[in-house]
Amino acid sequence: MANQNVLSGIQLNRGLLVGGVVLTGVGAVLGVAGAVMVSVSIASAGRSWVRQLDTPPSQLASRKLQDAKAASMAGWEVWRAQQGSSN
């Protein structure tokens, strides 16, 4: 009973409490370290995948944007032609 303190009728085993806090802290540190390792691994794999691509993603996005603009303008011109012919 020497390791136990009495606080307002609650008896705490101080050794067990300190052990639990220490293990929780160690677990949190290990969890953060594992998450960092996973993130670094995924980022590294992503960078190597991008380097292997024939066309860089920025060029691909630019080309798709130009295609979308051209399709939009073509659709607009067709719509205006139909509106003009119906009047």
PDB file of C-alpha atoms in Angstrom:
ATOM      1  CA  MET A   1       0.000   0.000   0.000  1.00  0.00           C
ATOM      2  CA  ALA A   2       3.032   2.297   0.071  1.00  0.00           C
ATOM      3  CA  ASN A   3       2.734   3.017  -3.690  1.00  0.00           C
ATOM      4  CA  GLN A   4      -0.900   4.074  -3.477  1.00  0.00           C
ATOM      5  CA  ASN A   5      -2.139   7.610  -2.810  1.00  0.00           C
ATOM      6  CA  VAL A   6      -5.608   8.435  -1.607  1.00  0.00           C
ATOM      7  CA  LEU A   7      -7.243  11.374  -3.431  1.00  0.00           C
ATOM      8  CA  SER A   8     -10.804  12.143  -2.397  1.00  0.00           C
ATOM      9  CA  GLY A   9     -11.528   8.468  -1.872  1.00  0.00           C
ATOM     10  CA  ILE A  10      -9.896   7.330  -5.149  1.00  0.00           C
ATOM     11  CA  GLN A  11      -6.894   5.075  -4.725  1.00  0.00           C
ATOM     12  CA  LEU A  12      -4.333   5.275  -7.527  1.00  0.00           C
ATOM     13  CA  ASN A  13      -1.458   2.896  -8.014  1.00  0.00           C
ATOM     14  CA  ARG A  14       1.243   5.429  -8.860  1.00  0.00           C
ATOM     15  CA  GLY A  15       3.640   2.888 -10.405  1.00  0.00           C
ATOM     16  CA  LEU A  16       0.970   1.529 -12.722  1.00  0.00           C
ATOM     17  CA  LEU A  17      -0.093   5.054 -13.689  1.00  0.00           C
ATOM     18  CA  VAL A  18       3.476   6.152 -14.480  1.00  0.00           C
ATOM     19  CA  GLY A  19       4.077   2.950 -16.442  1.00  0.00           C
ATOM     20  CA  GLY A  20       0.936   3.541 -18.497  1.00  0.00           C
ATOM     21  CA  VAL A  21       1.920   7.137 -19.246  1.00  0.00           C
ATOM     22  CA  VAL A  22       5.429   6.076 -20.294  1.00  0.00           C
ATOM     23  CA  LEU A  23       4.122   3.297 -22.560  1.00  0.00           C
ATOM     24  CA  THR A  24       1.558   5.653 -24.096  1.00  0.00           C
ATOM     25  CA  GLY A  25       4.291   8.203 -24.819  1.00  0.00           C
ATOM     26  CA  VAL A  26       6.554   5.578 -26.369  1.00  0.00           C
ATOM     27  CA  GLY A  27       3.659   4.301 -28.467  1.00  0.00           C
ATOM     28  CA  ALA A  28       2.863   7.810 -29.689  1.00  0.00           C
ATOM     29  CA  VAL A  29       6.489   8.426 -30.676  1.00  0.00           C
ATOM     30  CA  LEU A  30       6.646   5.103 -32.523  1.00  0.00           C
ATOM     31  CA  GLY A  31       3.354   5.858 -34.272  1.00  0.00           C
ATOM     32  CA  VAL A  32       4.583   9.252 -35.464  1.00  0.00           C
ATOM     33  CA  ALA A  33       7.871   7.709 -36.633  1.00  0.00           C
ATOM     34  CA  GLY A  34       5.960   5.055 -38.575  1.00  0.00           C
ATOM     35  CA  ALA A  35       3.703   7.654 -40.189  1.00  0.00           C
ATOM     36  CA  VAL A  36       6.744   9.692 -41.257  1.00  0.00           C
ATOM     37  CA  MET A  37       8.372   6.603 -42.781  1.00  0.00           C
ATOM     38  CA  VAL A  38       5.203   5.746 -44.726  1.00  0.00           C
ATOM     39  CA  SER A  39       4.866   9.328 -45.978  1.00  0.00           C
ATOM     40  CA  VAL A  40       8.489   9.452 -47.139  1.00  0.00           C
ATOM     41  CA  SER A  41       8.091   6.123 -48.922  1.00  0.00           C
ATOM     42  CA  ILE A  42       4.934   7.224 -50.747  1.00  0.00           C
ATOM     43  CA  ALA A  43       6.461  10.578 -51.721  1.00  0.00           C
ATOM     44  CA  SER A  44       9.574   8.863 -53.056  1.00  0.00           C
ATOM     45  CA  ALA A  45       7.514   6.414 -55.103  1.00  0.00           C
ATOM     46  CA  GLY A  46       5.435   9.279 -56.503  1.00  0.00           C
ATOM     47  CA  ARG A  47       8.514  11.263 -57.524  1.00  0.00           C
ATOM     48  CA  SER A  48      10.067   8.279 -59.297  1.00  0.00           C
ATOM     49  CA  TRP A  49       6.766   7.557 -61.074  1.00  0.00           C
ATOM     50  CA  VAL A  50       6.522  11.170 -62.306  1.00  0.00           C
ATOM     51  CA  ARG A  51      10.140  11.027 -63.552  1.00  0.00           C
ATOM     52  CA  GLN A  52       9.283   7.936 -65.647  1.00  0.00           C
ATOM     53  CA  LEU A  53       6.385   9.610 -67.450  1.00  0.00           C
ATOM     54  CA  ASP A  54       6.901  10.534 -71.110  1.00  0.00           C
ATOM     55  CA  THR A  55       5.021  13.828 -70.731  1.00  0.00           C
ATOM     56  CA  PRO A  56       5.370  15.915 -67.555  1.00  0.00           C
ATOM     57  CA  PRO A  57       2.085  16.401 -65.684  1.00  0.00           C
ATOM     58  CA  SER A  58       2.211  20.192 -66.216  1.00  0.00           C
ATOM     59  CA  GLN A  59       2.380  19.777 -69.999  1.00  0.00           C
ATOM     60  CA  LEU A  60      -0.375  17.171 -69.928  1.00  0.00           C
ATOM     61  CA  ALA A  61      -2.620  19.470 -67.868  1.00  0.00           C
ATOM     62  CA  SER A  62      -1.911  22.392 -70.219  1.00  0.00           C
ATOM     63  CA  ARG A  63      -2.779  20.277 -73.256  1.00  0.00           C
ATOM     64  CA  LYS A  64      -6.029  19.072 -71.668  1.00  0.00           C
ATOM     65  CA  LEU A  65      -6.961  22.649 -70.774  1.00  0.00           C
ATOM     66  CA  GLN A  66      -6.404  23.752 -74.373  1.00  0.00           C
ATOM     67  CA  ASP A  67      -8.538  20.837 -75.603  1.00  0.00           C
ATOM     68  CA  ALA A  68     -11.318  21.778 -73.191  1.00  0.00           C
ATOM     69  CA  LYS A  69     -11.203  25.429 -74.304  1.00  0.00           C
ATOM     70  CA  ALA A  70     -11.359  24.405 -77.974  1.00  0.00           C
ATOM     71  CA  ALA A  71     -14.309  22.083 -77.323  1.00  0.00           C
ATOM     72  CA  SER A  72     -16.070  24.797 -75.355  1.00  0.00           C
ATOM     73  CA  MET A  73     -15.610  27.322 -78.145  1.00  0.00           C
ATOM     74  CA  ALA A  74     -16.820  24.817 -80.756  1.00  0.00           C
ATOM     75  CA  GLY A  75     -19.925  24.116 -78.689  1.00  0.00           C
ATOM     76  CA  TRP A  76     -20.510  27.849 -78.227  1.00  0.00           C
ATOM     77  CA  GLU A  77     -20.252  28.472 -81.970  1.00  0.00           C
ATOM     78  CA  VAL A  78     -22.714  25.643 -82.748  1.00  0.00           C
ATOM     79  CA  TRP A  79     -25.156  26.976 -80.149  1.00  0.00           C
ATOM     80  CA  ARG A  80     -24.915  30.522 -81.538  1.00  0.00           C
ATOM     81  CA  ALA A  81     -25.415  29.224 -85.100  1.00  0.00           C
ATOM     82  CA  GLN A  82     -28.554  27.378 -84.007  1.00  0.00           C
ATOM     83  CA  GLN A  83     -29.857  30.428 -82.139  1.00  0.00           C
ATOM     84  CA  GLY A  84     -29.243  32.616 -85.182  1.00  0.00           C
ATOM     85  CA  SER A  85     -31.012  30.251 -87.581  1.00  0.00           C
ATOM     86  CA  SER A  86     -34.090  29.884 -85.363  1.00  0.00           C
ATOM     87  CA  ASN A  87     -34.667  33.684 -85.214  1.00  0.00           C
TER      88      ASN A  87
END
